[in-house]
Short mmCIF file of C-alpha atoms in Angstrom, two decimals:
data_model
loop_
_atom_site.label_atom_id
_atom_site.label_comp_id
_atom_site.label_asym_id
_atom_site.label_seq_id
_atom_site.Cartn_x
_atom_site.Cartn_y
_atom_site.Cartn_z
CA MET N 275 -5.38 -9.43 4.57
CA GLY N 276 -7.67 -11.98 2.93
CA GLU N 277 -7.47 -15.74 2.41
CA ALA N 278 -4.55 -15.53 0.01
CA MET N 279 -2.58 -13.71 2.68
CA ASN N 280 -3.39 -16.37 5.25
CA GLN N 281 -2.20 -19.06 2.85
CA MET N 282 1.05 -17.19 2.31
CA ILE N 283 1.64 -16.88 6.04
CA SER N 284 0.93 -20.58 6.51
CA ARG N 285 3.69 -21.35 4.03
CA PHE N 286 6.18 -20.20 6.66
CA SER N 287 4.41 -21.53 9.74
CA ARG N 288 2.77 -24.77 8.66
CA GLY N 289 2.19 -27.23 11.46
CA THR N 290 3.12 -24.85 14.26
CA ASN N 291 1.56 -23.28 17.26
CA HIS N 292 1.24 -19.70 16.10
CA LYS N 293 0.79 -17.92 19.44
CA ARG N 294 0.45 -14.79 17.37
CA THR N 295 0.28 -11.35 18.86
CA LYS N 296 -1.07 -9.12 16.12
CA LEU N 297 -0.72 -5.40 16.63
CA TRP N 298 -2.80 -4.45 13.62
CA GLY N 299 -2.58 -0.85 12.50
CA LEU N 300 0.53 0.11 14.44
CA ALA N 301 -0.14 3.68 13.46
CA ALA N 302 3.31 4.82 14.31
CA VAL N 303 6.53 5.69 12.77
CA PHE N 304 7.99 2.66 14.52
CA LEU N 305 11.42 2.38 12.99
CA LEU N 306 12.75 -0.77 14.67
CA ALA N 307 16.23 0.60 15.19
CA SER N 308 16.28 3.93 17.01
CA ALA N 309 15.77 6.12 13.96
CA SER N 310 13.96 9.39 14.45
CA VAL N 311 10.80 10.43 12.63
CA SER N 312 12.63 13.16 10.75
CA CYS N 313 14.83 12.29 7.81
CA VAL N 314 17.50 14.55 9.31
CA PRO N 315 19.51 12.85 12.06
CA ALA N 316 18.50 14.25 15.42
CA PRO N 317 21.00 15.07 18.17
CA GLN N 318 21.36 12.28 20.67
CA ALA N 319 19.60 13.07 23.93
CA PRO N 320 19.36 11.13 27.15
CA PRO N 321 16.42 8.73 27.03
CA THR N 322 13.30 10.00 28.74
CA PRO N 323 12.43 7.76 31.67
CA PRO N 324 8.90 6.40 31.73
CA PRO N 325 6.48 8.20 34.03
CA PRO N 326 5.88 6.66 37.45
CA CYS N 327 3.55 3.71 37.42
CA ASN N 328 1.96 2.46 40.60
CA GLU N 329 0.61 -0.72 39.06
CA PRO N 330 2.34 -4.12 39.16
CA VAL N 331 2.49 -4.05 35.36
CA CYS N 332 2.48 -0.71 33.58
CA PRO N 333 0.01 -0.48 30.68
CA LEU N 334 1.57 -0.77 27.25
CA ALA N 335 0.19 2.64 26.30
CA THR N 336 2.03 4.24 29.21
CA ALA N 337 5.35 2.81 28.06
CA ALA N 338 4.64 3.76 24.44
CA ARG N 339 3.81 7.37 25.23
CA ALA N 340 6.91 7.68 27.40
CA ARG N 341 9.00 6.75 24.37
CA GLY N 342 7.07 8.74 21.78
CA ILE N 343 5.76 5.62 20.03
CA TYR N 344 2.31 5.25 18.55
CA MET N 345 1.12 1.80 19.55
CA GLY N 346 -1.97 0.87 17.60
CA ALA N 347 -4.52 -1.91 17.33
CA GLU N 348 -7.25 -2.99 14.96
CA VAL N 349 -10.62 -2.47 16.63
CA ASN N 350 -14.18 -3.55 16.02
CA ALA N 351 -17.01 -1.06 16.49
CA SER N 352 -19.50 -3.60 17.83
CA ARG N 353 -17.10 -4.94 20.45
CA LEU N 354 -16.17 -1.45 21.59
CA ALA N 355 -19.86 -0.71 22.11
CA THR N 356 -20.85 -3.95 23.84
CA ASN N 357 -17.76 -5.25 25.64
CA PRO N 358 -16.47 -2.93 28.39
CA ALA N 359 -13.45 -5.13 29.11
CA TYR N 360 -12.43 -4.98 25.45
CA ALA N 361 -12.81 -1.20 25.36
CA GLU N 362 -10.82 -0.82 28.57
CA ALA N 363 -8.01 -3.02 27.23
CA VAL N 364 -7.78 -0.86 24.11
CA VAL N 365 -7.49 2.34 26.13
CA ARG N 366 -4.96 0.87 28.58
CA ASN N 367 -2.65 -0.61 26.00
CA PHE N 368 -2.81 1.44 22.81
CA THR N 369 -2.42 5.03 21.70
CA SER N 370 -4.06 4.67 18.29
CA VAL N 371 -6.83 2.59 16.74
CA THR N 372 -7.48 1.33 13.23
CA PRO N 373 -11.00 0.33 12.15
CA GLY N 374 -10.77 -3.27 10.99
CA ASN N 375 -13.51 -3.22 8.34
CA GLU N 376 -15.70 -0.23 9.10
CA LEU N 377 -14.02 2.05 6.53
CA LYS N 378 -13.83 -0.50 3.72
CA TRP N 379 -16.18 -0.15 0.78
CA SER N 380 -17.92 -3.44 1.52
CA VAL N 381 -19.17 -2.09 4.86
CA LEU N 382 -19.21 1.64 4.24
CA ARG N 383 -21.21 1.77 0.99
CA PRO N 384 -23.42 -1.29 0.57
CA SER N 385 -25.32 0.29 -2.34
CA PRO N 386 -24.86 3.24 -4.72
CA THR N 387 -27.31 5.33 -2.70
CA GLU N 388 -26.53 4.12 0.84
CA TRP N 389 -23.72 5.11 3.19
CA ASN N 390 -23.24 3.20 6.41
CA TRP N 391 -21.34 5.74 8.51
CA GLY N 392 -22.48 4.58 11.94
CA PRO N 393 -19.78 1.98 12.76
CA ALA N 394 -16.88 4.16 11.59
CA ASP N 395 -18.32 7.21 13.35
CA SER N 396 -18.53 5.29 16.61
CA ILE N 397 -14.85 4.29 16.44
CA VAL N 398 -13.74 7.86 15.74
CA GLU N 399 -15.90 9.14 18.60
CA PHE N 400 -14.48 6.48 20.94
CA ALA N 401 -10.95 7.50 19.97
CA GLU N 402 -11.64 11.18 20.52
CA ALA N 403 -13.21 10.52 23.92
CA ASN N 404 -10.13 8.55 25.01
CA ASN N 405 -7.36 10.65 23.47
CA LEU N 406 -6.46 8.03 20.87
CA GLY N 407 -5.30 8.59 17.33
CA VAL N 408 -7.10 7.02 14.36
CA ARG N 409 -5.57 5.48 11.26
CA GLY N 410 -8.02 5.32 8.37
CA HIS N 411 -7.95 1.91 6.69
CA THR N 412 -8.46 1.68 3.78
CA LEU N 413 -9.67 3.76 0.84
CA ALA N 414 -8.74 1.12 -1.76
CA TRP N 415 -7.94 -2.53 -1.00
CA VAL N 416 -6.49 -3.48 -4.35
CA ASN N 417 -5.59 -7.14 -3.89
CA GLU N 418 -9.09 -7.94 -2.67
CA SER N 419 -10.97 -5.69 -5.09
CA GLY N 420 -12.50 -8.72 -6.79
CA ASP N 421 -13.74 -10.05 -3.47
CA GLN N 422 -16.56 -9.02 -1.16
CA ASN N 423 -13.94 -7.82 1.34
CA GLY N 424 -12.59 -5.24 -1.07
CA LEU N 425 -15.48 -3.90 -3.14
CA PRO N 426 -19.20 -4.54 -2.79
CA PRO N 427 -20.88 -6.49 -5.60
CA TRP N 428 -22.65 -3.43 -7.00
CA LEU N 429 -19.36 -1.57 -7.55
CA ARG N 430 -17.56 -4.61 -8.93
CA GLY N 431 -20.37 -4.76 -11.46
CA VAL N 432 -19.71 -1.24 -12.77
CA THR N 433 -17.65 -2.01 -15.86
CA ASP N 434 -17.83 1.39 -17.57
CA PRO N 435 -14.42 2.98 -16.81
CA GLU N 436 -15.67 6.53 -16.32
CA ALA N 437 -18.61 5.49 -14.16
CA PHE N 438 -16.29 3.34 -12.04
CA ARG N 439 -13.80 6.22 -11.71
CA THR N 440 -16.53 8.61 -10.65
CA TYR N 441 -17.84 6.29 -7.96
CA VAL N 442 -14.36 5.60 -6.60
CA LEU N 443 -13.04 9.16 -6.56
CA ASP N 444 -16.30 10.57 -5.20
CA GLY N 445 -16.19 7.90 -2.50
CA VAL N 446 -12.65 8.86 -1.51
CA ALA N 447 -13.60 12.53 -1.37
CA GLU N 448 -16.73 11.82 0.67
CA THR N 449 -14.95 9.56 3.16
CA VAL N 450 -11.82 11.62 3.74
CA GLY N 451 -13.83 14.83 3.79
CA ARG N 452 -16.20 13.50 6.43
CA TYR N 453 -13.31 12.81 8.81
CA ARG N 454 -11.17 15.81 7.90
CA GLY N 455 -9.27 16.90 10.98
CA ARG N 456 -10.37 13.78 12.88
CA ILE N 457 -8.48 11.02 11.06
CA ASP N 458 -4.98 12.33 10.49
CA ARG N 459 -3.55 9.48 8.42
CA TRP N 460 -4.99 7.21 5.77
CA ASP N 461 -3.97 3.98 4.12
CA VAL N 462 -5.02 5.28 0.72
CA VAL N 463 -4.03 2.12 -1.15
CA ASN N 464 -3.67 -1.27 0.49
CA GLU N 465 -1.77 -4.17 -1.12
CA ALA N 466 -1.34 -2.84 -4.64
CA PHE N 467 1.37 -5.40 -5.42
CA VAL N 468 1.29 -9.17 -5.70
CA TYR N 469 2.13 -10.64 -2.31
CA TYR N 470 5.35 -12.41 -3.29
CA ASN N 471 6.96 -10.34 -6.09
CA GLY N 472 7.21 -6.88 -7.57
CA GLU N 473 4.33 -7.13 -10.01
CA ARG N 474 1.30 -4.91 -9.67
CA ALA N 475 -1.76 -6.86 -8.57
CA PRO N 476 -4.51 -7.04 -11.21
CA SER N 477 -7.71 -5.55 -9.88
CA ALA N 478 -11.00 -3.86 -10.62
CA TYR N 479 -9.22 -0.54 -10.15
CA ASP N 480 -7.40 -1.17 -13.44
CA ARG N 481 -10.59 0.10 -15.08
CA MET N 482 -9.40 3.57 -14.10
CA GLY N 483 -6.19 3.15 -16.09
CA PRO N 484 -2.58 2.47 -15.10
CA ASP N 485 -2.24 5.65 -13.03
CA TYR N 486 -5.16 5.04 -10.70
CA ILE N 487 -2.98 5.02 -7.57
CA ALA N 488 -1.83 8.58 -8.22
CA GLU N 489 -5.46 9.56 -8.80
CA LEU N 490 -6.50 8.08 -5.46
CA PHE N 491 -3.76 9.92 -3.58
CA ALA N 492 -4.63 13.19 -5.31
CA ALA N 493 -8.32 12.79 -4.44
CA ALA N 494 -7.53 12.06 -0.78
CA HIS N 495 -5.19 15.06 -0.58
CA ALA N 496 -7.79 17.36 -2.09
CA ALA N 497 -10.32 16.22 0.53
CA ASP N 498 -7.92 16.80 3.45
CA PRO N 499 -4.64 18.58 2.61
CA ASP N 500 -3.38 18.09 6.17
CA ALA N 501 -3.81 14.31 6.29
CA SER N 502 -0.83 11.98 5.97
CA LEU N 503 -1.36 9.59 3.05
CA TRP N 504 0.09 6.08 2.91
CA LEU N 505 0.71 3.08 0.70
CA ASN N 506 0.33 -0.08 2.81
CA GLU N 507 2.01 -3.32 1.68
CA VAL N 508 2.63 -6.85 2.90
CA PHE N 509 5.71 -9.13 2.78
CA THR N 510 7.87 -6.26 1.53
CA GLU N 511 10.63 -7.30 3.92
CA LEU N 512 10.43 -10.92 2.80
CA PHE N 513 10.86 -10.67 -0.97
CA PRO N 514 13.71 -8.47 -2.31
CA ASP N 515 12.10 -8.09 -5.75
CA LYS N 516 8.98 -6.71 -4.12
CA ALA N 517 10.97 -4.36 -1.90
CA ASN N 518 12.86 -2.99 -4.90
CA ALA N 519 9.66 -2.56 -6.91
CA ILE N 520 7.99 -0.63 -4.10
CA LEU N 521 11.05 1.55 -3.58
CA SER N 522 11.09 2.37 -7.29
CA PHE N 523 7.35 2.99 -7.38
CA VAL N 524 7.36 5.30 -4.36
CA ALA N 525 10.31 7.21 -5.78
CA SER N 526 8.45 7.72 -9.05
CA LEU N 527 5.36 9.00 -7.24
CA ARG N 528 7.46 11.40 -5.18
CA ASN N 529 9.30 12.65 -8.26
CA ARG N 530 5.98 13.41 -9.93
CA GLY N 531 4.72 15.35 -6.93
CA VAL N 532 2.09 12.79 -5.94
CA PRO N 533 1.17 13.45 -2.28
CA ILE N 534 2.37 10.20 -0.72
CA HIS N 535 3.76 10.65 2.77
CA GLY N 536 4.33 7.17 4.14
CA VAL N 537 4.71 3.46 3.49
CA GLY N 538 3.20 0.90 5.84
CA LEU N 539 4.84 -2.48 6.30
CA GLN N 540 2.63 -5.41 7.24
CA THR N 541 5.30 -7.38 9.03
CA HIS N 542 4.99 -11.12 9.66
CA LEU N 543 8.17 -12.48 11.22
CA THR N 544 7.61 -16.21 11.38
CA LEU N 545 10.56 -17.84 13.13
CA THR N 546 11.75 -19.91 10.16
CA PRO N 547 14.96 -19.88 8.11
CA GLU N 548 13.06 -18.21 5.25
CA ALA N 549 11.95 -15.24 7.33
CA PRO N 550 14.15 -12.16 7.68
CA ALA N 551 15.67 -11.23 11.01
CA ALA N 552 13.84 -8.37 12.66
CA GLY N 553 17.01 -6.31 12.74
CA SER N 554 17.48 -6.61 8.97
CA ILE N 555 14.22 -4.77 8.37
CA SER N 556 15.90 -1.57 9.54
CA GLY N 557 17.78 -1.51 6.22
CA LEU N 558 14.52 -1.50 4.28
CA VAL N 559 13.16 1.19 6.58
CA SER N 560 16.23 3.35 5.94
CA ARG N 561 15.91 2.96 2.17
CA LEU N 562 12.28 3.98 2.27
CA ARG N 563 12.97 6.94 4.52
CA SER N 564 15.67 8.12 2.14
CA LEU N 565 12.86 8.79 -0.34
CA GLY N 566 11.36 11.33 2.06
CA VAL N 567 8.50 9.22 3.39
CA GLU N 568 7.65 7.98 6.85
CA VAL N 569 7.53 4.28 7.62
CA ALA N 570 5.16 2.44 9.95
CA ILE N 571 4.81 -1.16 11.03
CA THR N 572 1.11 -1.51 10.33
CA GLU N 573 0.80 -5.18 11.22
CA LEU N 574 3.13 -7.18 13.44
CA ASP N 575 3.15 -10.79 14.48
CA VAL N 576 5.84 -13.33 15.31
CA PRO N 577 4.42 -16.88 15.06
CA LEU N 578 6.67 -19.42 16.71
CA GLY N 579 7.31 -21.42 13.55
CA PRO N 580 9.27 -24.69 13.67
CA LEU N 581 11.73 -23.25 16.19
CA ARG N 582 8.95 -23.31 18.80
CA SER N 583 10.99 -21.03 21.05
CA GLU N 584 9.07 -18.55 23.12
CA GLN N 585 12.33 -16.82 24.06
CA ALA N 586 13.16 -16.34 20.38
CA GLN N 587 9.70 -14.88 19.92
CA VAL N 588 10.26 -12.47 22.82
CA ASP N 589 13.68 -11.47 21.48
CA THR N 590 12.26 -10.80 18.02
CA TYR N 591 9.52 -8.56 19.38
CA ARG N 592 12.11 -6.74 21.49
CA GLN N 593 14.20 -5.96 18.40
#
């Protein structure tokens, strides 16, 4: 998310004990209410009971699979390789993984002639060995494109528009093509809008022109026509102007035939008067789904905030 994101979160949780449970990369169509994945209402069926569990506490992944929910987590390649307890916890509790930084430009392509595939490869191999899905994150981190986290210094220094476009689009094709059939969904563009309103975030990608987002989606689709392609945004549920701007933007992309299949919501539900109720987010989800796209909660945390009520935190997660 970056430092600016952390500052924004602190605005709603200043002086509190966060006790945050972040489920980063919840690579699921987790629709909060009981909406189905399809945009067509499904017939109501009796709920499927969870499979038998002989343990005192059933693993989270067991409960998620029983309900058809993808439950994902951000993972770190080094920790997976060196910390058996960490790796075991991932397998027990999640059905999908999202590389935290291993697929970002700053790690993946440290120089124009060097690709650092090893860390990302190891995460994909771990997922395949343990029957886990993988969410690719991210092909373009717009809000941090001027920072080391978003683009490496060498690429930020490419000011010629056509040279910059070539590097970016070739990079998308190379990355998505390498994992074709192995990573089935991608956050193509991450945080393209200003955190707190409906304005587009200024970024290095502007060198490609105003339609660069459509170009990025087209390049990803060409590299893997079967992959599900997503726009991932933060605080959409918190600021109505931003929600409306994203709804309008996604509708325009869909109307033009741009291959966008989903919208990810980075969801931070601090327990303060300013924060939306978890249940109210279902309205935003419904509006997005009406455009013909899937919706996923790609980040989720409920800091205690000034209410300092663990029961309220539990109730919010339950919703």
